[in-house]
């Protein structure tokens, strides 16, 4: 899967937040309690307007956590031939699936 520059920047921000939460319990507690203020302090600037932030601690290895994203309306997305092919089973089965174990293993080394 090829990410756009905007997606890469978002991923970078996300990884920085996770890495800090793993390394700093006070940051993690503050992030859960008051995410907007904590992130504004962490990044040293105001956050974009229009969205609230909800942070949940999903670090207990005893559980499998599932995040249910916003349900898209059919009008939100047009399916091109490639997407239609993928939905109908024409693409390889591992296309677009992230190796989360490797992703999270590498997260700890990104911002040290």
Coordinates of N, CA and C in Angstrom, one line a residue:
X1 N 0.8 -1.2 0.0 CA 0.0 0.0 0.0 C 0.9 1.2 0.0
X2 N 0.7 2.1 -0.9 CA 1.4 3.4 -1.0 C 0.7 4.5 -0.3
X3 N 1.4 5.1 0.7 CA 0.8 6.2 1.4 C 1.0 7.5 0.8
X4 N 0.0 8.4 0.9 CA 0.3 9.8 0.4 C 1.2 10.5 1.4
X5 N 1.7 11.7 1.0 CA 2.5 12.5 1.9 C 1.7 12.8 3.2
X6 N 0.5 13.2 3.0 CA -0.4 13.6 4.2 C -0.5 12.4 5.1
X7 N -0.7 11.2 4.6 CA -0.9 10.0 5.4 C 0.4 9.7 6.1
X8 N 1.6 9.9 5.4 CA 2.9 9.6 6.0 C 3.1 10.6 7.2
X9 N 2.7 11.8 7.1 CA 2.8 12.8 8.1 C 1.9 12.4 9.3
X10 N 0.7 12.0 9.0 CA -0.2 11.6 10.1 C 0.3 10.3 10.8
X11 N 0.9 9.4 10.1 CA 1.5 8.2 10.7 C 2.6 8.6 11.6
X12 N 3.5 9.5 11.1 CA 4.6 10.0 11.9 C 4.1 10.6 13.2
X13 N 3.1 11.4 13.1 CA 2.6 12.0 14.4 C 2.0 10.9 15.3
X14 N 1.3 10.0 14.8 CA 0.7 8.9 15.5 C 1.8 8.1 16.2
X15 N 2.9 7.8 15.5 CA 4.0 7.0 16.1 C 4.7 7.8 17.2
X16 N 4.9 9.1 17.0 CA 5.5 9.9 18.0 C 4.7 9.9 19.3
X17 N 3.4 10.0 19.2 CA 2.5 10.0 20.4 C 2.6 8.7 21.1
X18 N 2.5 7.6 20.3 CA 2.5 6.2 20.9 C 3.9 6.0 21.6
X19 N 5.0 6.3 20.9 CA 6.3 6.2 21.5 C 6.5 6.9 22.8
X20 N 6.0 8.1 22.8 CA 6.1 8.9 24.1 C 5.2 8.3 25.2
X21 N 4.0 7.8 24.8 CA 3.2 7.2 25.8 C 3.8 5.9 26.4
X22 N 4.5 5.2 25.6 CA 5.1 4.0 26.0 C 6.3 4.3 27.0
X23 N 7.0 5.4 26.7 CA 8.2 5.7 27.4 C 7.9 6.6 28.7
X24 N 6.7 7.3 28.7 CA 6.5 8.3 29.8 C 5.1 8.1 30.3
X25 N 5.0 7.4 31.5 CA 3.7 7.2 32.2 C 2.9 8.4 32.5
X26 N 3.6 9.5 32.9 CA 2.9 10.8 33.1 C 2.2 11.3 31.9
X27 N 3.0 11.2 30.8 CA 2.4 11.7 29.5 C 1.2 10.8 29.1
X28 N 1.3 9.5 29.3 CA 0.2 8.6 29.0 C -1.0 8.9 29.8
X29 N -0.9 9.1 31.1 CA -2.0 9.4 32.0 C -2.6 10.8 31.6
X30 N -1.8 11.8 31.3 CA -2.3 13.1 30.9 C -3.0 13.0 29.5
X31 N -2.5 12.2 28.6 CA -3.1 12.0 27.3 C -4.5 11.4 27.4
X32 N -4.6 10.4 28.3 CA -5.9 9.8 28.5 C -6.9 10.8 29.2
X33 N -6.4 11.5 30.2 CA -7.3 12.5 30.9 C -7.7 13.7 30.1
X34 N -6.7 14.3 29.4 CA -7.0 15.5 28.7 C -6.2 15.5 27.4
X35 N -6.6 14.8 26.4 CA -5.8 14.6 25.2 C -5.5 15.9 24.4
X36 N -6.5 16.8 24.3 CA -6.2 18.1 23.5 C -5.1 18.9 24.2
X37 N -5.2 19.2 25.5 CA -4.2 20.0 26.1 C -2.8 19.3 26.1
X38 N -2.8 18.0 26.3 CA -1.6 17.3 26.4 C -0.9 17.3 25.0
X39 N -1.6 17.1 24.0 CA -1.0 17.1 22.6 C -0.6 18.5 22.2
X40 N -1.4 19.5 22.6 CA -0.9 20.9 22.3 C 0.4 21.2 23.0
X41 N 0.5 20.8 24.2 CA 1.8 21.0 25.0 C 2.9 20.1 24.3
X42 N 2.6 18.9 24.0 CA 3.6 18.0 23.4 C 4.2 18.6 22.0
X43 N 3.3 19.1 21.2 CA 3.7 19.6 19.9 C 4.0 21.1 19.9
X44 N 3.7 21.8 21.0 CA 4.0 23.2 21.1 C 3.2 24.1 20.2
X45 N 2.0 23.7 19.9 CA 1.1 24.5 19.0 C -0.4 24.0 19.2
X46 N -1.3 24.8 18.8 CA -2.7 24.5 18.8 C -3.0 23.4 17.8
X47 N -4.0 22.6 18.2 CA -4.5 21.5 17.3 C -5.5 22.1 16.3
X48 N -5.6 21.4 15.2 CA -6.6 21.8 14.2 C -8.0 21.8 14.8
X49 N -8.8 22.7 14.5 CA -10.1 22.8 15.0 C -11.1 21.8 14.4
X50 N -12.2 21.6 15.1 CA -13.2 20.8 14.4 C -13.3 19.3 14.9
X51 N -12.4 18.8 15.6 CA -12.4 17.4 16.0 C -12.1 17.3 17.5
X52 N -12.8 16.4 18.2 CA -12.5 16.1 19.6 C -11.5 14.9 19.5
X53 N -10.8 14.6 20.5 CA -9.8 13.5 20.5 C -10.2 12.6 21.7
X54 N -10.3 11.3 21.4 CA -10.6 10.3 22.4 C -9.5 9.3 22.5
X55 N -8.9 9.2 23.7 CA -7.7 8.3 23.8 C -8.1 7.2 24.8
X56 N -7.9 6.0 24.4 CA -8.1 4.9 25.3 C -6.9 4.1 25.4
X57 N -6.6 3.6 26.6 CA -5.4 2.8 26.9 C -5.7 1.3 26.5
X58 N -5.1 0.9 25.4 CA -5.2 -0.4 24.9 C -4.0 -1.2 25.0
X59 N -3.3 -1.0 26.1 CA -2.0 -1.7 26.3 C -2.0 -3.0 27.1
X60 N -3.1 -3.4 27.6 CA -3.2 -4.6 28.4 C -3.1 -5.8 27.5
X61 N -2.1 -6.6 27.6 CA -1.9 -7.7 26.7 C -2.9 -8.8 26.8
X62 N -3.7 -8.8 27.9 CA -4.7 -9.8 28.1 C -5.9 -9.6 27.2
X63 N -6.0 -8.5 26.5 CA -7.2 -8.2 25.7 C -6.8 -8.0 24.2
X64 N -7.7 -8.3 23.4 CA -7.6 -7.9 22.0 C -8.6 -6.7 21.8
X65 N -8.1 -5.6 21.4 CA -8.9 -4.4 21.2 C -9.3 -4.2 19.8
X66 N -10.5 -3.8 19.6 CA -11.1 -3.5 18.3 C -11.6 -2.1 18.3
X67 N -11.1 -1.4 17.3 CA -11.6 0.0 17.1 C -12.5 0.0 15.9
X68 N -13.7 0.5 16.2 CA -14.7 0.6 15.1 C -14.7 2.0 14.5
X69 N -14.2 2.1 13.3 CA -14.1 3.5 12.7 C -15.5 4.0 12.2
X70 N -15.5 5.2 11.8 CA -16.7 5.8 11.2 C -17.1 5.0 10.0
X71 N -18.4 4.8 10.0 CA -19.0 4.1 8.8 C -19.2 5.1 7.7
X72 N -18.5 4.8 6.6 CA -18.6 5.7 5.4 C -19.9 5.5 4.7
X73 N -20.4 6.6 4.2 CA -21.6 6.6 3.4 C -21.2 6.2 2.0
X74 N -22.1 5.5 1.2 CA -21.7 5.2 -0.2 C -21.3 6.4 -1.0
X75 N -21.8 7.5 -0.7 CA -21.4 8.7 -1.5 C -20.0 9.3 -1.1
X76 N -19.4 8.8 0.0 CA -18.1 9.3 0.5 C -17.0 8.8 -0.3
X77 N -17.2 7.7 -1.1 CA -16.1 7.1 -1.8 C -16.5 6.5 -3.1
X78 N -15.8 6.8 -4.1 CA -16.0 6.1 -5.4 C -15.1 5.0 -5.5
X79 N -15.5 3.9 -6.0 CA -14.7 2.7 -6.2 C -14.2 2.7 -7.6
X80 N -12.9 2.7 -7.8 CA -12.4 2.5 -9.1 C -12.2 1.0 -9.4
X81 N -11.8 0.7 -10.6 CA -11.6 -0.7 -11.0 C -10.8 -1.5 -10.1
X82 N -9.7 -0.9 -9.6 CA -8.8 -1.6 -8.7 C -9.4 -1.9 -7.4
X83 N -10.2 -1.0 -6.8 CA -10.9 -1.2 -5.6 C -12.0 -2.2 -5.8
X84 N -12.7 -2.2 -6.9 CA -13.7 -3.1 -7.1 C -13.2 -4.5 -7.3
X85 N -12.0 -4.6 -7.9 CA -11.4 -5.9 -8.1 C -10.9 -6.5 -6.8
X86 N -10.4 -5.6 -5.9 CA -10.0 -6.0 -4.6 C -11.2 -6.6 -3.8
X87 N -12.3 -5.8 -3.8 CA -13.5 -6.2 -3.1 C -14.0 -7.6 -3.6
X88 N -13.9 -7.8 -4.8 CA -14.5 -9.0 -5.4 C -13.5 -10.2 -5.3
X89 N -12.4 -10.0 -4.7 CA -11.4 -11.1 -4.5 C -10.4 -11.3 -5.6
X90 N -10.3 -10.3 -6.4 CA -9.3 -10.4 -7.5 C -7.9 -10.1 -7.1
X91 N -7.7 -9.4 -6.0 CA -6.4 -9.0 -5.6 C -5.8 -10.1 -4.6
X92 N -4.5 -10.2 -4.5 CA -3.9 -11.1 -3.6 C -4.4 -10.9 -2.2
X93 N -4.6 -12.0 -1.4 CA -5.2 -12.0 -0.1 C -4.5 -11.1 0.9
X94 N -3.2 -10.9 0.7 CA -2.5 -10.1 1.7 C -2.4 -8.6 1.3
X95 N -3.0 -8.2 0.2 CA -2.9 -6.8 -0.2 C -3.6 -5.9 0.8
X96 N -2.8 -4.9 1.2 CA -3.4 -3.9 2.1 C -3.5 -4.3 3.6
X97 N -3.0 -5.5 3.9 CA -3.0 -5.9 5.3 C -1.6 -5.5 6.0
X98 N -1.7 -4.8 7.1 CA -0.5 -4.4 7.8 C 0.0 -5.4 8.7
X99 N 1.3 -5.6 8.7 CA 1.9 -6.5 9.7 C 2.1 -5.7 11.0
X100 N 1.1 -5.7 11.8 CA 1.1 -4.9 13.0 C 2.2 -5.3 14.0
X101 N 2.5 -6.6 14.1 CA 3.6 -7.0 15.1 C 4.9 -6.3 14.7
X102 N 5.3 -6.4 13.4 CA 6.5 -5.7 13.0 C 6.4 -4.2 13.1
X103 N 5.2 -3.7 12.8 CA 5.0 -2.2 12.9 C 5.3 -1.8 14.4
X104 N 4.7 -2.4 15.3 CA 4.8 -2.0 16.7 C 6.2 -2.3 17.3
X105 N 6.8 -3.4 16.8 CA 8.2 -3.7 17.3 C 9.1 -2.5 16.8
X106 N 8.9 -2.0 15.6 CA 9.7 -1.0 15.1 C 9.4 0.4 15.7
X107 N 8.2 0.6 16.3 CA 7.8 1.8 16.8 C 8.7 2.3 18.0
X108 N 9.1 1.3 18.8 CA 10.0 1.7 19.9 C 11.3 2.2 19.6
X109 N 11.8 2.0 18.3 CA 13.1 2.5 17.9 C 13.0 3.8 17.1
X110 N 11.9 4.2 16.8 CA 11.7 5.4 15.9 C 12.2 6.7 16.5
X111 N 11.8 7.0 17.7 CA 12.1 8.3 18.3 C 12.8 8.2 19.6
X112 N 13.9 7.5 19.6 CA 14.8 7.4 20.8 C 16.0 8.3 20.7

